[in-house]
Tab-separated table of C-alpha atoms in Angstrom:
chain	number	residue	atom	x	y	z
U	1	MET	CA	6.013	23.732	28.482
U	2	SER	CA	4.758	26.852	30.245
U	3	LYS	CA	1.033	27.284	30.696
U	4	SER	CA	0.971	30.516	28.688
U	5	TYR	CA	2.722	28.892	25.747
U	6	LEU	CA	0.335	25.945	25.744
U	7	ASN	CA	-2.789	28.074	26.135
U	8	ASP	CA	-1.782	30.301	23.240
U	9	ILE	CA	-0.857	27.321	21.056
U	10	VAL	CA	-4.328	25.870	21.629
U	11	LYS	CA	-5.926	29.234	20.722
U	12	VAL	CA	-3.910	29.594	17.516
U	13	PHE	CA	-4.393	25.947	16.600
U	14	SER	CA	-8.150	26.279	17.099
U	15	SER	CA	-8.174	29.255	14.747
U	16	ASN	CA	-6.107	27.292	12.246
U	17	ILE	CA	-8.543	24.379	12.459
U	18	ALA	CA	-11.464	26.752	11.824
U	19	ALA	CA	-9.558	28.119	8.820
U	20	LEU	CA	-8.816	24.551	7.689
U	21	ILE	CA	-12.490	23.594	7.801
U	22	CYS	CA	-13.407	26.640	5.735
U	23	THR	CA	-10.538	25.912	3.356
U	24	GLY	CA	-11.825	22.362	2.980
U	25	VAL	CA	-15.263	23.722	2.113
U	26	VAL	CA	-13.628	26.024	-0.442
U	27	TYR	CA	-11.707	23.109	-2.001
U	28	VAL	CA	-14.849	20.967	-2.179
U	29	LEU	CA	-16.876	23.764	-3.751
U	30	LEU	CA	-14.227	24.824	-6.254
U	31	THR	CA	-13.195	21.334	-7.342
U	32	ARG	CA	-16.844	20.322	-7.758
U	33	LEU	CA	-17.908	23.524	-9.510
U	34	LEU	CA	-14.805	24.325	-11.585
U	35	MET	CA	-13.583	20.765	-12.265
U	36	PRO	CA	-9.838	20.006	-12.661
U	37	GLU	CA	-9.279	22.428	-15.551
U	38	GLY	CA	-11.018	25.413	-13.945
U	39	TYR	CA	-9.418	24.688	-10.582
U	40	GLY	CA	-5.989	24.506	-12.241
U	41	ILE	CA	-6.580	27.916	-13.849
U	42	TYR	CA	-7.668	29.375	-10.490
U	43	ILE	CA	-4.569	28.081	-8.672
U	44	SER	CA	-2.207	29.141	-11.472
U	45	LEU	CA	-3.719	32.636	-11.453
U	46	LEU	CA	-3.309	33.156	-7.694
U	47	VAL	CA	0.289	31.914	-7.575
U	48	VAL	CA	1.425	35.200	-9.181
U	49	PRO	CA	0.057	37.673	-6.560
U	50	LEU	CA	0.996	35.338	-3.703
U	51	ILE	CA	4.626	35.226	-4.839
U	52	ALA	CA	4.669	38.966	-5.655
U	53	GLY	CA	3.145	39.740	-2.254
U	54	SER	CA	5.768	37.653	-0.504
U	55	LEU	CA	8.500	39.427	-2.465
U	56	VAL	CA	7.404	42.978	-1.581
U	57	GLN	CA	5.857	42.570	1.861
U	58	MET	CA	9.248	43.431	3.386
U	59	GLY	CA	8.896	40.809	6.133
U	60	MET	CA	6.801	43.235	8.156
U	61	LEU	CA	4.782	40.555	9.944
U	62	ARG	CA	7.862	39.137	11.630
U	63	ALA	CA	9.744	42.433	11.820
U	64	SER	CA	6.756	43.981	13.631
U	65	ILE	CA	6.684	41.120	16.138
U	66	VAL	CA	10.386	41.503	16.906
U	67	GLU	CA	10.436	45.326	17.149
U	68	LEU	CA	7.203	45.640	19.159
U	69	GLY	CA	8.468	42.887	21.462
U	70	LYS	CA	11.654	44.850	22.188
U	71	LYS	CA	9.557	47.872	23.295
U	72	GLU	CA	12.390	50.238	22.325
U	73	ILE	CA	10.167	52.396	20.079
U	74	PRO	CA	6.740	53.891	20.986
U	75	ALA	CA	4.026	51.631	19.589
U	76	ASP	CA	2.137	54.409	17.746
U	77	LYS	CA	5.288	55.557	16.017
U	78	LEU	CA	6.292	52.036	15.035
U	79	ILE	CA	2.829	51.093	13.742
U	80	SER	CA	2.652	54.293	11.681
U	81	SER	CA	5.945	53.415	10.027
U	82	VAL	CA	4.720	49.873	9.313
U	83	PHE	CA	1.697	51.264	7.449
U	84	SER	CA	3.873	53.715	5.551
U	85	ILE	CA	5.880	50.737	4.308
U	86	PHE	CA	2.591	48.966	3.543
U	87	ILE	CA	1.639	51.647	0.980
U	88	LEU	CA	4.960	51.312	-0.827
U	89	SER	CA	4.943	47.517	-0.798
U	90	SER	CA	1.344	47.333	-2.069
U	91	LEU	CA	2.092	49.533	-5.068
U	92	SER	CA	5.235	47.550	-5.827
U	93	GLY	CA	3.414	44.235	-5.529
U	94	MET	CA	0.647	45.302	-7.877
U	95	LEU	CA	3.184	46.384	-10.480
U	96	LEU	CA	5.144	43.133	-10.154
U	97	SER	CA	1.978	41.066	-10.500
U	98	PHE	CA	1.010	42.956	-13.643
U	99	LEU	CA	4.449	42.299	-15.144
U	100	GLY	CA	4.226	38.656	-14.078
U	101	TYR	CA	0.983	38.132	-15.967
U	102	ILE	CA	2.466	39.757	-19.055
U	103	LEU	CA	5.438	37.371	-18.922
U	104	LEU	CA	3.259	34.301	-18.350
U	105	ASP	CA	0.904	35.302	-21.178
U	106	ASN	CA	-1.545	32.578	-20.146
U	107	PRO	CA	-4.536	32.591	-22.570
U	108	ASP	CA	-6.734	31.073	-19.838
U	109	PHE	CA	-6.537	34.301	-17.776
U	110	THR	CA	-9.197	36.913	-18.611
U	111	PRO	CA	-8.593	40.659	-17.977
U	112	MET	CA	-11.121	40.578	-15.106
U	113	MET	CA	-9.320	37.656	-13.449
U	114	ILE	CA	-6.008	39.492	-13.673
U	115	LEU	CA	-7.483	42.760	-12.334
U	116	LEU	CA	-9.018	41.036	-9.292
U	117	ALA	CA	-5.811	39.095	-8.613
U	118	ILE	CA	-3.760	42.309	-8.715
U	119	LEU	CA	-6.188	44.110	-6.400
U	120	LEU	CA	-5.789	41.238	-3.967
U	121	ILE	CA	-2.234	42.388	-3.192
U	122	PRO	CA	-2.967	45.376	-0.865
U	123	VAL	CA	-5.733	43.714	1.152
U	124	TYR	CA	-3.766	40.464	1.515
U	125	LEU	CA	-0.627	42.346	2.581
U	126	GLY	CA	-2.590	44.638	4.883
U	127	THR	CA	-4.090	41.686	6.740
U	128	SER	CA	-0.631	40.188	7.174
U	129	TYR	CA	0.795	43.495	8.473
U	130	ALA	CA	-2.065	43.827	10.960
U	131	ARG	CA	-1.438	40.292	12.256
U	132	GLY	CA	2.210	41.148	12.874
U	133	ILE	CA	1.213	44.184	14.924
U	134	TYR	CA	-1.226	42.221	17.074
U	135	LEU	CA	1.279	39.405	17.635
U	136	GLY	CA	4.006	41.887	18.576
U	137	LYS	CA	1.641	43.217	21.248
U	138	GLN	CA	0.862	39.601	22.291
U	139	GLN	CA	-2.808	40.036	21.361
U	140	ILE	CA	-3.062	36.440	20.223
U	141	GLY	CA	-6.868	36.338	20.196
U	142	THR	CA	-7.199	39.355	17.901
U	143	SER	CA	-4.520	37.981	15.597
U	144	ASN	CA	-6.393	34.674	15.477
U	145	ARG	CA	-9.485	36.368	14.064
U	146	LEU	CA	-7.397	37.499	11.116
U	147	ILE	CA	-6.635	33.830	10.433
U	148	TRP	CA	-10.098	32.296	10.304
U	149	ALA	CA	-12.243	35.285	9.278
U	150	PRO	CA	-11.053	35.632	5.634
U	151	PHE	CA	-11.326	31.876	5.075
U	152	THR	CA	-14.869	31.832	6.453
U	153	LEU	CA	-15.940	34.778	4.325
U	154	ASN	CA	-14.248	33.274	1.274
U	155	ALA	CA	-16.266	30.067	1.644
U	156	LEU	CA	-19.540	31.979	2.004
U	157	LEU	CA	-18.809	34.227	-0.968
U	158	ILE	CA	-17.853	31.289	-3.171
U	159	VAL	CA	-21.298	29.849	-2.524
U	160	LEU	CA	-22.792	33.173	-3.644
U	161	PHE	CA	-20.527	34.019	-6.593
U	162	VAL	CA	-19.719	30.570	-8.006
U	163	LEU	CA	-22.572	28.298	-6.970
U	164	VAL	CA	-25.511	30.738	-7.055
U	165	MET	CA	-24.343	33.389	-9.548
U	166	ASP	CA	-22.361	30.901	-11.685
U	167	TRP	CA	-19.478	33.328	-12.332
U	168	GLY	CA	-16.884	30.552	-12.622
U	169	VAL	CA	-13.200	31.256	-12.014
U	170	GLU	CA	-13.819	35.018	-11.975
U	171	GLY	CA	-16.367	34.563	-9.182
U	172	ALA	CA	-13.886	32.462	-7.192
U	173	VAL	CA	-11.198	35.142	-7.442
U	174	LEU	CA	-13.720	37.863	-6.555
U	175	ALA	CA	-14.678	35.896	-3.427
U	176	PHE	CA	-11.021	35.669	-2.368
U	177	PHE	CA	-10.510	39.408	-2.886
U	178	ALA	CA	-13.731	40.510	-1.160
U	179	ALA	CA	-13.077	38.322	1.898
U	180	TYR	CA	-9.604	39.754	2.525
U	181	ALA	CA	-10.750	43.307	1.748
U	182	PHE	CA	-13.451	43.169	4.427
U	183	VAL	CA	-11.139	41.690	7.082
U	184	PHE	CA	-8.365	44.178	6.323
U	185	PHE	CA	-10.560	47.265	6.622
U	186	VAL	CA	-12.062	46.036	9.900
U	187	ALA	CA	-8.543	45.472	11.302
U	188	LEU	CA	-7.415	48.889	10.061
U	189	TYR	CA	-10.384	50.545	11.774
U	190	ASP	CA	-9.578	48.753	15.048
U	191	LEU	CA	-5.909	49.744	14.963
U	192	CYS	CA	-6.762	53.371	14.177
U	193	LYS	CA	-9.180	53.380	17.099
U	194	HIS	CA	-6.495	52.293	19.582
U	195	HIS	CA	-3.427	53.993	18.102
U	196	ARG	CA	-2.617	57.359	16.607
U	197	ILE	CA	-1.540	56.242	13.151
U	198	HIS	CA	-0.134	58.832	10.780
U	199	ILE	CA	1.422	58.041	7.430
U	200	HIS	CA	4.892	59.522	7.533
U	201	PHE	CA	8.279	58.483	6.240
U	202	GLU	CA	10.798	58.742	9.053
U	203	LYS	CA	13.903	57.526	7.306
U	204	ALA	CA	15.781	56.126	10.311
U	205	LEU	CA	12.867	54.074	11.618
U	206	ILE	CA	11.752	52.850	8.211
U	207	PHE	CA	15.319	51.860	7.397
U	208	ARG	CA	15.535	49.958	10.694
U	209	LEU	CA	12.320	48.068	9.977
U	210	MET	CA	13.228	47.388	6.361
U	211	ARG	CA	16.769	46.257	7.160
U	212	LEU	CA	15.344	43.499	9.349
U	213	GLY	CA	12.199	42.973	7.312
U	214	ILE	CA	13.917	42.555	3.945
U	215	VAL	CA	15.831	39.539	5.231
U	216	PHE	CA	12.581	38.111	6.615
U	217	ALA	CA	10.921	38.808	3.265
U	218	ALA	CA	13.701	37.093	1.338
U	219	ALA	CA	13.446	34.040	3.608
U	220	ASN	CA	9.640	34.014	3.279
U	221	LEU	CA	9.848	34.358	-0.494
U	222	THR	CA	12.290	31.496	-0.868
U	223	PHE	CA	10.133	29.367	1.427
U	224	LEU	CA	7.063	30.219	-0.675
U	225	LEU	CA	8.985	29.369	-3.827
U	226	ILE	CA	9.958	25.995	-2.384
U	227	TYR	CA	6.361	24.801	-2.344
U	228	LYS	CA	4.851	27.013	-5.076
U	229	ILE	CA	7.469	27.073	-7.823
U	230	ASP	CA	6.414	23.591	-8.894
U	231	ILE	CA	2.952	24.963	-9.782
U	232	LEU	CA	4.537	27.525	-12.133
U	233	ILE	CA	6.693	24.844	-13.737
U	234	LEU	CA	3.781	22.409	-14.056
U	235	GLN	CA	1.544	24.912	-15.847
U	236	LYS	CA	4.252	25.333	-18.496
U	237	MET	CA	4.906	21.602	-18.948
U	238	LEU	CA	1.579	19.835	-18.295
U	239	SER	CA	-2.153	20.438	-18.712
U	240	ALA	CA	-4.345	22.610	-16.467
U	241	ALA	CA	-6.163	19.473	-15.291
U	242	GLU	CA	-2.893	17.894	-14.091
U	243	VAL	CA	-1.970	21.147	-12.343
U	244	GLY	CA	-5.345	21.041	-10.590
U	245	ILE	CA	-4.836	17.432	-9.437
U	246	TYR	CA	-1.362	18.092	-8.037
U	247	SER	CA	-2.355	21.458	-6.506
U	248	LEU	CA	-5.213	19.881	-4.570
U	249	ALA	CA	-2.919	17.168	-3.199
U	250	ALA	CA	-0.228	19.649	-2.173
U	251	SER	CA	-2.752	22.018	-0.594
U	252	LEU	CA	-4.420	19.261	1.429
U	253	ILE	CA	-1.248	17.575	2.670
U	254	GLU	CA	0.250	20.932	3.674
U	255	GLN	CA	-2.535	21.248	6.252
U	256	ILE	CA	-0.361	19.047	8.467
U	257	TRP	CA	1.609	22.258	8.944
U	258	LEU	CA	-1.265	23.739	10.988
U	259	ILE	CA	0.371	22.431	14.158
U	260	PRO	CA	3.879	23.865	13.580
U	261	GLN	CA	2.300	27.074	12.268
U	262	ALA	CA	0.481	27.521	15.569
U	263	MET	CA	3.676	26.770	17.467
U	264	SER	CA	5.724	29.159	15.336
U	265	VAL	CA	3.353	32.069	15.942
U	266	VAL	CA	3.455	31.532	19.712
U	267	ILE	CA	7.231	31.070	19.767
U	268	MET	CA	7.797	34.334	17.925
U	269	SER	CA	5.297	36.284	20.002
U	270	HIS	CA	6.619	35.005	23.354
U	271	ALA	CA	10.323	34.690	22.568
U	272	SER	CA	10.458	38.252	21.196
U	273	ASN	CA	9.195	39.471	24.574
U	274	GLU	CA	11.100	36.880	26.656
U	275	LYS	CA	14.362	37.866	28.344
U	276	ASP	CA	15.417	34.300	29.206
U	277	ILE	CA	16.780	33.002	25.885
U	278	HIS	CA	17.613	29.551	27.267
U	279	LYS	CA	14.016	29.046	28.391
U	280	SER	CA	12.669	30.058	24.979
U	281	LYS	CA	15.099	27.714	23.239
U	282	GLU	CA	14.087	24.742	25.395
U	283	GLU	CA	10.397	25.438	24.787
U	284	THR	CA	11.105	25.567	21.048
U	285	HIS	CA	12.834	22.175	21.104
U	286	ARG	CA	9.971	20.671	23.078
U	287	MET	CA	7.389	22.011	20.641
U	288	MET	CA	9.398	20.772	17.674
U	289	ARG	CA	9.417	17.240	19.097
U	290	LEU	CA	5.687	17.332	19.806
U	291	GLY	CA	5.030	18.861	16.393
U	292	LEU	CA	6.867	16.005	14.687
U	293	LEU	CA	4.869	13.451	16.651
U	294	ALA	CA	1.538	15.135	15.881
U	295	GLY	CA	2.508	15.524	12.211
U	296	ALA	CA	3.395	11.832	11.927
U	297	LEU	CA	0.092	10.789	13.502
U	298	GLY	CA	-1.843	13.127	11.238
U	299	SER	CA	-0.015	11.850	8.184
U	300	ALA	CA	-0.714	8.226	9.159
U	301	VAL	CA	-4.430	8.967	9.370
U	302	LEU	CA	-4.355	10.688	5.983
U	303	TRP	CA	-2.393	7.824	4.448
U	304	VAL	CA	-5.098	5.343	5.422
U	305	PHE	CA	-8.190	7.358	4.567
U	306	VAL	CA	-7.381	9.651	1.604
U	307	PRO	CA	-8.154	7.052	-1.133
U	308	TRP	CA	-11.747	6.965	0.152
U	309	VAL	CA	-12.143	10.566	1.306
U	310	VAL	CA	-10.837	12.413	-1.774
U	311	PRO	CA	-13.291	10.939	-4.328
U	312	VAL	CA	-16.232	11.432	-1.934
U	313	PHE	CA	-15.542	15.116	-1.290
U	314	PHE	CA	-13.796	16.238	-4.453
U	315	GLY	CA	-15.083	13.826	-7.081
U	316	GLN	CA	-13.683	10.830	-8.928
U	317	ALA	CA	-11.765	13.167	-11.264
U	318	PHE	CA	-9.402	13.984	-8.363
U	319	LEU	CA	-8.703	10.379	-7.303
U	320	GLU	CA	-5.045	10.716	-8.374
U	321	SER	CA	-4.664	13.537	-5.825
U	322	ALA	CA	-4.893	10.905	-3.066
U	323	TYR	CA	-1.858	9.078	-4.468
U	324	MET	CA	0.029	12.382	-4.686
U	325	MET	CA	-0.771	13.102	-1.036
U	326	ARG	CA	0.748	9.785	-0.012
U	327	LEU	CA	3.916	10.581	-1.963
U	328	LEU	CA	4.232	14.056	-0.443
U	329	SER	CA	3.510	13.165	3.204
U	330	PRO	CA	7.098	12.222	4.280
U	331	ALA	CA	8.456	15.539	2.976
U	332	ILE	CA	5.788	17.564	4.768
U	333	ILE	CA	6.493	15.792	8.082
U	334	VAL	CA	10.255	16.273	7.878
U	335	PHE	CA	9.900	19.958	7.063
U	336	ILE	CA	8.022	20.519	10.350
U	337	ILE	CA	11.490	20.653	11.917
U	338	VAL	CA	12.445	23.692	9.851
U	339	ARG	CA	9.144	25.504	10.383
U	340	VAL	CA	9.403	25.316	14.183
U	341	LEU	CA	13.146	25.891	14.650
U	342	ASP	CA	13.117	28.818	12.221
U	343	SER	CA	10.598	30.654	14.429
U	344	PHE	CA	13.114	30.777	17.300
U	345	LEU	CA	15.929	32.203	15.168
U	346	ALA	CA	13.430	34.667	13.666
U	347	SER	CA	12.417	35.859	17.150
U	348	GLN	CA	16.103	36.614	17.798
U	349	ALA	CA	16.274	38.717	14.600
U	350	LYS	CA	18.315	36.052	12.783
U	351	PRO	CA	16.288	35.240	9.668
U	352	LYS	CA	19.326	35.165	7.392
U	353	TYR	CA	20.140	31.564	8.293
U	354	ALA	CA	16.818	30.385	6.882
U	355	LEU	CA	17.697	32.203	3.682
U	356	TYR	CA	21.027	30.378	3.474
U	357	VAL	CA	19.180	27.050	3.574
U	358	PHE	CA	16.069	27.903	1.539
U	359	MET	CA	17.894	29.314	-1.482
U	360	PRO	CA	19.703	26.055	-2.331
U	361	MET	CA	16.396	24.205	-1.730
U	362	VAL	CA	14.678	26.354	-4.364
U	363	PHE	CA	17.464	25.645	-6.855
U	364	VAL	CA	17.356	21.889	-6.175
U	365	ASN	CA	13.562	21.878	-6.451
U	366	ILE	CA	13.575	23.726	-9.783
U	367	MET	CA	16.264	21.553	-11.340
U	368	LEU	CA	14.655	18.301	-10.196
U	369	ASN	CA	11.240	19.408	-11.445
U	370	ILE	CA	12.648	20.218	-14.881
U	371	LEU	CA	14.479	16.876	-15.024
U	372	LEU	CA	11.763	14.626	-13.595
U	373	ILE	CA	8.452	16.010	-14.914
U	374	PRO	CA	9.113	14.966	-18.563
U	375	HIS	CA	9.699	11.368	-17.387
U	376	PHE	CA	7.259	10.983	-14.491
U	377	GLY	CA	4.647	13.724	-14.974
U	378	ILE	CA	3.159	15.081	-11.727
U	379	GLU	CA	4.849	12.233	-9.832
U	380	GLY	CA	8.152	13.843	-10.814
U	381	THR	CA	7.143	16.989	-8.936
U	382	ALA	CA	6.427	14.918	-5.830
U	383	TYR	CA	9.850	13.227	-6.061
U	384	ALA	CA	11.522	16.628	-6.435
U	385	THR	CA	9.720	17.875	-3.335
U	386	LEU	CA	10.792	14.840	-1.307
U	387	VAL	CA	14.467	15.391	-2.123
U	388	ALA	CA	14.414	19.185	-1.663
U	389	TYR	CA	12.551	19.113	1.663
U	390	GLY	CA	14.620	16.265	3.059
U	391	LEU	CA	17.943	17.838	2.112
U	392	GLY	CA	16.879	21.285	3.333
U	393	SER	CA	15.697	19.962	6.712
U	394	LEU	CA	18.965	18.111	7.277
U	395	ILE	CA	21.055	21.197	6.469
U	396	TYR	CA	18.878	23.461	8.626
U	397	VAL	CA	19.247	21.225	11.689
U	398	PHE	CA	23.045	21.435	11.523
U	399	VAL	CA	22.953	25.200	10.914
U	400	TYR	CA	20.612	25.653	13.885
U	401	MET	CA	22.787	23.483	16.138
U	402	HIS	CA	25.831	25.570	15.255
U	403	ILE	CA	24.116	28.930	15.839
U	404	THR	CA	22.383	28.009	19.115
U	405	GLN	CA	25.053	25.630	20.448
U	406	SER	CA	22.474	22.844	20.702
U	407	SER	CA	22.991	19.085	20.428
U	408	LEU	CA	21.041	16.460	18.518
U	409	GLN	CA	20.006	14.985	21.870
U	410	SER	CA	18.568	18.281	23.111
U	411	LEU	CA	16.599	18.573	19.883
U	412	PHE	CA	15.240	15.074	19.308
U	413	ARG	CA	15.290	13.148	22.591
U	414	TYR	CA	11.747	12.870	23.985
U	415	ARG	CA	11.331	13.427	27.735
U	416	LYS	CA	8.610	12.846	30.295
U	417	ASP	CA	8.248	16.612	30.717
U	418	ASP	CA	7.221	16.859	27.054
U	419	PHE	CA	3.942	15.199	27.932
U	420	LYS	CA	3.354	16.140	31.587
U	421	GLU	CA	2.216	19.681	30.838
U	422	ILE	CA	-0.069	18.455	28.048
U	423	ILE	CA	-1.713	15.892	30.341
U	424	GLY	CA	-2.104	18.525	33.047
U	425	PHE	CA	-3.549	20.976	30.548
U	426	LEU	CA	-6.083	18.408	29.300
U	427	ASN	CA	-7.082	17.594	32.877
U	428	ARG	CA	-7.605	21.265	33.686
U	429	ARG	CA	-9.776	21.719	30.606
U	430	LYS	CA	-11.804	18.614	31.473
U	431	LYS	CA	-12.450	19.925	34.992
U	432	GLY	CA	-13.231	23.376	33.601
């Protein structure tokens, strides 16, 4: 593994860990202050703008990385077009969210909750677009700040709005919105300071970005649906308290993905700028193997300790979340394969293959949830996730092997070189 890859992975992973710590504080505060019912309402409310945002964001984070990495278009011109698309996608996302809330017609949602959730769309999208620009320019450190900063601010504002002011679910949503709004406007100011950004609609360039970005967006949406659609189904079939219990378990166990997320960001940033495709592919395979190993170790630790940790931090009311985490852990580990390998194909402007795999996974997940929840409750959702993730990972591996002409051995056989660079890196840091 090259030194630059490893250094950047450590930087991104550190930012993800900082975000994880803040997220953990948020979970502790919200579960303690809102209890299962209030927490279930909060999660159910935010699912709508998150899905709408994924639908309309046009895949600009990844499209920006790929196009800036090619260096075929002047950066100022490309960034201006990205922000022109941002205006259109924000308006579309807000409209879709509004329609989504009308269709859901959830009596637990107040008008103020819905307004704040809809206003979250532009600042959430804007932060994502800014990250794509920084990653495309290989400014990993600046991109990292857009990871941990909103989570940190969110935790602080929850203390103010929910704990001190006692504004309940509305205060929690306001904290989420205010945190992302602040981070977005700071990033926008920084980009405007270093680039001449003008909102204009150059058809050829916007079409080029959108043609690539729409496929990324479709893949991202289907991926989001894979692990969020069960929340929408649960809130229609079970109580808010049960939704809260399952949501906490899913959110906590998904933190295992911090490692492949860090790897994916670095792979896309480097591979988009890398001319040696074979080298990038080998680095991707190495990181996938190490990601699986780290994910398995992390899951083993969680398996042992969650029955004691969850009640201590989140309260006895969430004890069942620990059992759900144990059920979900194999699926989360297996899906690390997809998250890492997909980043390489995405860096080569080939996101459509993820779409081919994710769409059937969404269908399988929906059907299994509908069939299993009436018989097994929230356990049925966990079983559906296990099957969907396992099947999707298996299919994706064979699709990836066909596209990249790779073998199972090149993907999964561990080598001494996998660990030599890590040992050397740790030794250098110890001496430093």
